[in-house]
Amino acid sequence: DQQVKQNSPSLSVQEGRISILNCDYTNSMFDYFLWYKKYPAEGPTFLISISSIKDKNEDGRFTVFLNKSAKHLSLHIVPSQPGDSAVYFCAASEESSGDKLTFGTGTRLAVRP
Amino acid sequence: KAGVTQTPRYLIKTRGQQVTLSCSPISGHRSVSWYQQTPGQGLQFLFEYFSETQRNKGNFPGRFSGRQFSNSRSEMNVSTLELGDSALYLCASSPAGNNSPLHFGNGTRLTVT
């Protein structure tokens, strides 16, 4: 049972435009959500997180939006840069589960120069 | 600050053998968790250790085990290797293990032949 889903396996965006990556979850006990970026042959790198008590969190070019009623979160990257080309994973956890993260299957973002 | 260090980076083993992977967390981090990444299953949680105690365990067979030492370094062991154990094994650490971002190492690529 895939509790965290990223339905778009890939996304291609023009440099300078907005990239929107989406993620849906089914477990209503999830209360902390994260986005990671992964390059080949490297471990995932933490980008941004959001607690369930918020609906938006910004960090520079990255903004995460959380819609709890829809069990949906999205990552906006503005403006997109070629260096953003990577695989993006969303992940979720429950407060009671420590560092156990449930990951989505990833979305491969390609930013075209 | 040095990041999460995993050794070795690459490993080739034969079916039936056993393997031990090592992880040194970021200095000061007390929680260490392990994940398996495969093309078909994505990132799957294996287990988490905090203060030398296993705090959480994923849905993997008993052939997968781990431990944490008093200096927070961790090892995971896989016995009686199967072809399906071929994967990227990622270690991650965090300061306290609760709603704080995980910092991942670059992983150990295990190939079972």
mmCIF file of C-alpha atoms in Angstrom:
data_model
loop_
_atom_site.group_PDB
_atom_site.id
_atom_site.type_symbol
_atom_site.label_atom_id
_atom_site.label_comp_id
_atom_site.label_asym_id
_atom_site.label_seq_id
_atom_site.Cartn_x
_atom_site.Cartn_y
_atom_site.Cartn_z
ATOM 1 C CA ASP A 1 0.000 0.000 0.000
ATOM 2 C CA GLN A 2 1.643 3.200 -1.246
ATOM 3 C CA GLN A 3 0.877 5.769 1.453
ATOM 4 C CA VAL A 4 2.750 8.566 -0.302
ATOM 5 C CA LYS A 5 2.278 8.963 -4.037
ATOM 6 C CA GLN A 6 3.947 11.069 -6.655
ATOM 7 C CA ASN A 7 1.862 10.447 -9.727
ATOM 8 C CA SER A 8 4.103 12.245 -12.208
ATOM 9 C CA PRO A 9 7.281 10.260 -12.832
ATOM 10 C CA SER A 10 8.780 13.120 -14.822
ATOM 11 C CA LEU A 11 8.429 16.841 -15.478
ATOM 12 C CA SER A 12 10.149 19.106 -17.991
ATOM 13 C CA VAL A 13 10.246 22.885 -17.489
ATOM 14 C CA GLN A 14 11.904 25.819 -19.240
ATOM 15 C CA GLU A 15 14.617 27.647 -17.330
ATOM 16 C CA GLY A 16 13.197 30.657 -15.479
ATOM 17 C CA ARG A 17 9.686 29.229 -15.304
ATOM 18 C CA ILE A 18 7.925 27.710 -12.290
ATOM 19 C CA SER A 19 8.277 23.999 -11.508
ATOM 20 C CA ILE A 20 5.398 22.440 -9.571
ATOM 21 C CA LEU A 21 5.866 18.979 -8.138
ATOM 22 C CA ASN A 22 2.923 17.238 -6.519
ATOM 23 C CA CYS A 23 2.507 14.638 -3.839
ATOM 24 C CA ASP A 24 -0.535 12.922 -2.318
ATOM 25 C CA TYR A 25 -0.785 10.904 0.865
ATOM 26 C CA THR A 26 -3.366 8.631 2.404
ATOM 27 C CA ASN A 27 -2.313 8.319 6.051
ATOM 28 C CA SER A 28 -4.088 10.995 8.106
ATOM 29 C CA MET A 29 -1.610 10.431 10.955
ATOM 30 C CA PHE A 30 1.216 12.010 8.952
ATOM 31 C CA ASP A 31 2.052 15.360 10.507
ATOM 32 C CA TYR A 32 5.447 16.268 9.068
ATOM 33 C CA PHE A 33 6.318 16.456 5.408
ATOM 34 C CA LEU A 34 9.627 16.917 3.623
ATOM 35 C CA TRP A 35 11.012 17.300 0.127
ATOM 36 C CA TYR A 36 14.355 15.862 -0.901
ATOM 37 C CA LYS A 37 16.373 16.257 -4.084
ATOM 38 C CA LYS A 38 18.562 13.440 -5.361
ATOM 39 C CA TYR A 39 21.312 13.416 -7.947
ATOM 40 C CA PRO A 40 22.616 10.112 -9.367
ATOM 41 C CA ALA A 41 25.201 8.364 -7.179
ATOM 42 C CA GLU A 42 24.462 10.691 -4.247
ATOM 43 C CA GLY A 43 22.200 10.470 -1.234
ATOM 44 C CA PRO A 44 19.025 12.558 -1.026
ATOM 45 C CA THR A 45 19.558 16.166 0.005
ATOM 46 C CA PHE A 46 17.007 17.846 2.262
ATOM 47 C CA LEU A 47 15.265 20.828 0.634
ATOM 48 C CA ILE A 48 12.358 22.009 2.731
ATOM 49 C CA SER A 49 9.831 20.725 5.238
ATOM 50 C CA ILE A 50 6.440 21.639 6.616
ATOM 51 C CA SER A 51 4.570 20.746 9.757
ATOM 52 C CA SER A 52 0.874 19.922 9.600
ATOM 53 C CA ILE A 53 0.069 23.017 11.641
ATOM 54 C CA LYS A 54 1.104 25.173 8.682
ATOM 55 C CA ASP A 55 -0.115 25.378 5.126
ATOM 56 C CA LYS A 56 2.894 27.063 3.559
ATOM 57 C CA ASN A 57 6.631 27.271 4.098
ATOM 58 C CA GLU A 58 9.136 29.216 2.021
ATOM 59 C CA ASP A 59 12.895 29.010 1.689
ATOM 60 C CA GLY A 60 14.368 31.098 -1.086
ATOM 61 C CA ARG A 61 13.219 29.753 -4.456
ATOM 62 C CA PHE A 62 11.434 26.814 -2.814
ATOM 63 C CA THR A 63 7.914 26.902 -1.376
ATOM 64 C CA VAL A 64 5.952 23.953 -0.056
ATOM 65 C CA PHE A 65 2.171 24.076 0.203
ATOM 66 C CA LEU A 66 0.144 21.678 2.311
ATOM 67 C CA ASN A 67 -3.588 21.023 1.876
ATOM 68 C CA LYS A 68 -4.536 18.736 4.745
ATOM 69 C CA SER A 69 -8.163 18.308 3.752
ATOM 70 C CA ALA A 70 -7.077 17.070 0.312
ATOM 71 C CA LYS A 71 -4.052 15.213 1.715
ATOM 72 C CA HIS A 72 -1.949 16.942 -0.886
ATOM 73 C CA LEU A 73 1.308 18.825 -0.893
ATOM 74 C CA SER A 74 3.233 20.538 -3.609
ATOM 75 C CA LEU A 75 6.699 21.983 -4.106
ATOM 76 C CA HIS A 76 7.090 25.151 -6.148
ATOM 77 C CA ILE A 77 10.472 26.140 -7.524
ATOM 78 C CA VAL A 78 10.657 29.705 -8.857
ATOM 79 C CA PRO A 79 12.577 30.468 -10.975
ATOM 80 C CA SER A 80 13.707 27.041 -12.136
ATOM 81 C CA GLN A 81 17.389 26.640 -12.968
ATOM 82 C CA PRO A 82 19.219 23.905 -14.930
ATOM 83 C CA GLY A 83 20.981 22.881 -11.706
ATOM 84 C CA ASP A 84 17.575 21.958 -10.289
ATOM 85 C CA SER A 85 17.426 18.986 -12.667
ATOM 86 C CA ALA A 86 17.266 15.957 -10.365
ATOM 87 C CA VAL A 87 14.820 13.466 -8.884
ATOM 88 C CA TYR A 88 12.577 14.960 -6.204
ATOM 89 C CA PHE A 89 11.089 12.853 -3.437
ATOM 90 C CA CYS A 90 8.375 13.843 -1.020
ATOM 91 C CA ALA A 91 8.342 12.106 2.336
ATOM 92 C CA ALA A 92 6.094 12.032 5.382
ATOM 93 C CA SER A 93 6.290 10.968 8.986
ATOM 94 C CA GLU A 94 4.150 10.624 12.092
ATOM 95 C CA GLU A 95 5.210 12.287 15.334
ATOM 96 C CA SER A 96 5.200 8.930 17.102
ATOM 97 C CA SER A 97 7.429 7.216 14.546
ATOM 98 C CA GLY A 98 10.728 8.993 15.118
ATOM 99 C CA ASP A 99 12.825 9.139 11.971
ATOM 100 C CA LYS A 100 10.743 6.675 10.007
ATOM 101 C CA LEU A 101 9.996 8.429 6.741
ATOM 102 C CA THR A 102 7.613 7.130 4.111
ATOM 103 C CA PHE A 103 8.789 8.224 0.676
ATOM 104 C CA GLY A 104 7.032 8.749 -2.599
ATOM 105 C CA THR A 105 8.469 7.156 -5.723
ATOM 106 C CA GLY A 106 9.988 10.387 -6.994
ATOM 107 C CA THR A 107 9.548 12.827 -9.871
ATOM 108 C CA ARG A 108 12.395 13.433 -12.300
ATOM 109 C CA LEU A 109 12.620 17.165 -13.048
ATOM 110 C CA ALA A 110 14.428 18.348 -16.164
ATOM 111 C CA VAL A 111 14.984 22.103 -16.501
ATOM 112 C CA ARG A 112 15.736 23.053 -20.116
ATOM 113 C CA PRO A 113 18.160 25.951 -20.689
ATOM 114 C CA LYS B 1 30.862 19.827 9.849
ATOM 115 C CA ALA B 2 31.467 16.500 8.110
ATOM 116 C CA GLY B 3 28.394 14.870 6.605
ATOM 117 C CA VAL B 4 27.127 11.332 6.993
ATOM 118 C CA THR B 5 29.827 8.905 5.902
ATOM 119 C CA GLN B 6 29.060 5.449 4.583
ATOM 120 C CA THR B 7 31.575 2.731 3.804
ATOM 121 C CA PRO B 8 32.183 1.040 1.518
ATOM 122 C CA ARG B 9 30.714 2.890 -1.479
ATOM 123 C CA TYR B 10 30.480 -0.216 -3.622
ATOM 124 C CA LEU B 11 30.281 -3.891 -2.772
ATOM 125 C CA ILE B 12 29.858 -7.052 -4.816
ATOM 126 C CA LYS B 13 28.814 -10.226 -3.022
ATOM 127 C CA THR B 14 27.619 -13.686 -3.971
ATOM 128 C CA ARG B 15 24.254 -15.193 -3.073
ATOM 129 C CA GLY B 16 24.323 -16.811 0.348
ATOM 130 C CA GLN B 17 27.093 -14.583 1.705
ATOM 131 C CA GLN B 18 26.639 -11.984 4.400
ATOM 132 C CA VAL B 19 27.600 -8.309 4.358
ATOM 133 C CA THR B 20 28.158 -5.521 6.879
ATOM 134 C CA LEU B 21 27.741 -1.862 5.976
ATOM 135 C CA SER B 22 28.983 1.000 8.100
ATOM 136 C CA CYS B 23 27.673 4.489 8.789
ATOM 137 C CA SER B 24 29.166 7.414 10.705
ATOM 138 C CA PRO B 25 26.545 10.076 11.460
ATOM 139 C CA ILE B 26 27.051 13.810 11.613
ATOM 140 C CA SER B 27 28.803 14.752 14.835
ATOM 141 C CA GLY B 28 26.252 15.311 17.587
ATOM 142 C CA HIS B 29 23.498 13.382 15.843
ATOM 143 C CA ARG B 30 22.128 10.589 17.985
ATOM 144 C CA SER B 31 19.581 9.057 15.637
ATOM 145 C CA VAL B 32 20.649 6.865 12.727
ATOM 146 C CA SER B 33 18.273 5.244 10.288
ATOM 147 C CA TRP B 34 18.735 2.998 7.263
ATOM 148 C CA TYR B 35 16.865 2.917 3.971
ATOM 149 C CA GLN B 36 16.972 0.657 0.938
ATOM 150 C CA GLN B 37 16.530 2.147 -2.516
ATOM 151 C CA THR B 38 15.633 -0.045 -5.467
ATOM 152 C CA PRO B 39 14.262 0.967 -8.882
ATOM 153 C CA GLY B 40 11.009 -0.882 -8.311
ATOM 154 C CA GLN B 41 10.281 -0.039 -4.671
ATOM 155 C CA GLY B 42 11.831 3.376 -4.208
ATOM 156 C CA LEU B 43 13.154 4.305 -0.774
ATOM 157 C CA GLN B 44 12.057 1.844 1.908
ATOM 158 C CA PHE B 45 12.659 2.262 5.641
ATOM 159 C CA LEU B 46 14.728 -0.506 7.222
ATOM 160 C CA PHE B 47 15.248 0.541 10.840
ATOM 161 C CA GLU B 48 16.142 3.409 13.162
ATOM 162 C CA TYR B 49 18.483 3.502 16.121
ATOM 163 C CA PHE B 50 18.578 6.080 18.872
ATOM 164 C CA SER B 51 20.978 5.925 21.819
ATOM 165 C CA GLU B 52 22.007 2.376 20.868
ATOM 166 C CA THR B 53 18.397 1.114 20.884
ATOM 167 C CA GLN B 54 16.344 0.107 17.888
ATOM 168 C CA ARG B 55 13.376 2.454 17.963
ATOM 169 C CA ASN B 56 11.606 1.523 14.755
ATOM 170 C CA LYS B 57 11.726 -1.302 12.267
ATOM 171 C CA GLY B 58 10.403 -1.560 8.721
ATOM 172 C CA ASN B 59 8.911 -4.552 6.948
ATOM 173 C CA PHE B 60 12.058 -6.439 6.078
ATOM 174 C CA PRO B 61 12.927 -10.057 6.902
ATOM 175 C CA GLY B 62 15.074 -10.945 9.896
ATOM 176 C CA ARG B 63 18.091 -11.357 7.597
ATOM 177 C CA PHE B 64 18.402 -7.580 7.866
ATOM 178 C CA SER B 65 19.746 -6.404 11.190
ATOM 179 C CA GLY B 66 21.581 -3.447 12.598
ATOM 180 C CA ARG B 67 23.156 -1.967 15.658
ATOM 181 C CA GLN B 68 24.370 1.345 16.994
ATOM 182 C CA PHE B 69 27.437 1.956 19.079
ATOM 183 C CA SER B 70 27.945 4.358 21.983
ATOM 184 C CA ASN B 71 29.550 6.909 19.636
ATOM 185 C CA SER B 72 26.368 6.800 17.485
ATOM 186 C CA ARG B 73 28.093 5.003 14.618
ATOM 187 C CA SER B 74 25.923 2.308 13.131
ATOM 188 C CA GLU B 75 26.265 -0.885 11.152
ATOM 189 C CA MET B 76 23.749 -2.920 9.261
ATOM 190 C CA ASN B 77 24.142 -6.561 8.395
ATOM 191 C CA VAL B 78 22.438 -8.660 5.760
ATOM 192 C CA SER B 79 22.840 -12.409 6.034
ATOM 193 C CA THR B 80 22.194 -15.104 3.436
ATOM 194 C CA LEU B 81 22.181 -12.601 0.597
ATOM 195 C CA GLU B 82 19.633 -12.924 -2.188
ATOM 196 C CA LEU B 83 19.718 -11.445 -5.675
ATOM 197 C CA GLY B 84 16.849 -9.138 -4.683
ATOM 198 C CA ASP B 85 19.006 -7.536 -1.996
ATOM 199 C CA SER B 86 20.909 -5.692 -4.716
ATOM 200 C CA ALA B 87 20.188 -2.051 -3.957
ATOM 201 C CA LEU B 88 21.529 1.261 -2.773
ATOM 202 C CA TYR B 89 21.608 1.270 1.032
ATOM 203 C CA LEU B 90 21.338 4.735 2.519
ATOM 204 C CA CYS B 91 22.099 5.804 6.040
ATOM 205 C CA ALA B 92 20.690 8.998 7.505
ATOM 206 C CA SER B 93 21.171 10.826 10.768
ATOM 207 C CA SER B 94 19.344 13.500 12.740
ATOM 208 C CA PRO B 95 19.939 15.258 16.063
ATOM 209 C CA ALA B 96 17.128 13.769 18.091
ATOM 210 C CA GLY B 97 14.909 11.741 15.838
ATOM 211 C CA ASN B 98 11.569 13.448 15.815
ATOM 212 C CA ASN B 99 10.273 15.817 13.170
ATOM 213 C CA SER B 100 13.701 17.027 12.168
ATOM 214 C CA PRO B 101 15.141 16.600 8.672
ATOM 215 C CA LEU B 102 17.246 13.540 7.993
ATOM 216 C CA HIS B 103 20.687 14.048 6.494
ATOM 217 C CA PHE B 104 21.667 11.239 4.175
ATOM 218 C CA GLY B 105 25.006 9.757 3.236
ATOM 219 C CA ASN B 106 25.853 8.861 -0.350
ATOM 220 C CA GLY B 107 25.007 5.231 0.203
ATOM 221 C CA THR B 108 26.568 1.840 -0.346
ATOM 222 C CA ARG B 109 25.772 0.221 -3.697
ATOM 223 C CA LEU B 110 25.421 -3.524 -3.046
ATOM 224 C CA THR B 111 25.362 -5.929 -5.975
ATOM 225 C CA VAL B 112 24.547 -9.573 -5.307
ATOM 226 C CA THR B 113 25.506 -12.039 -8.048
#
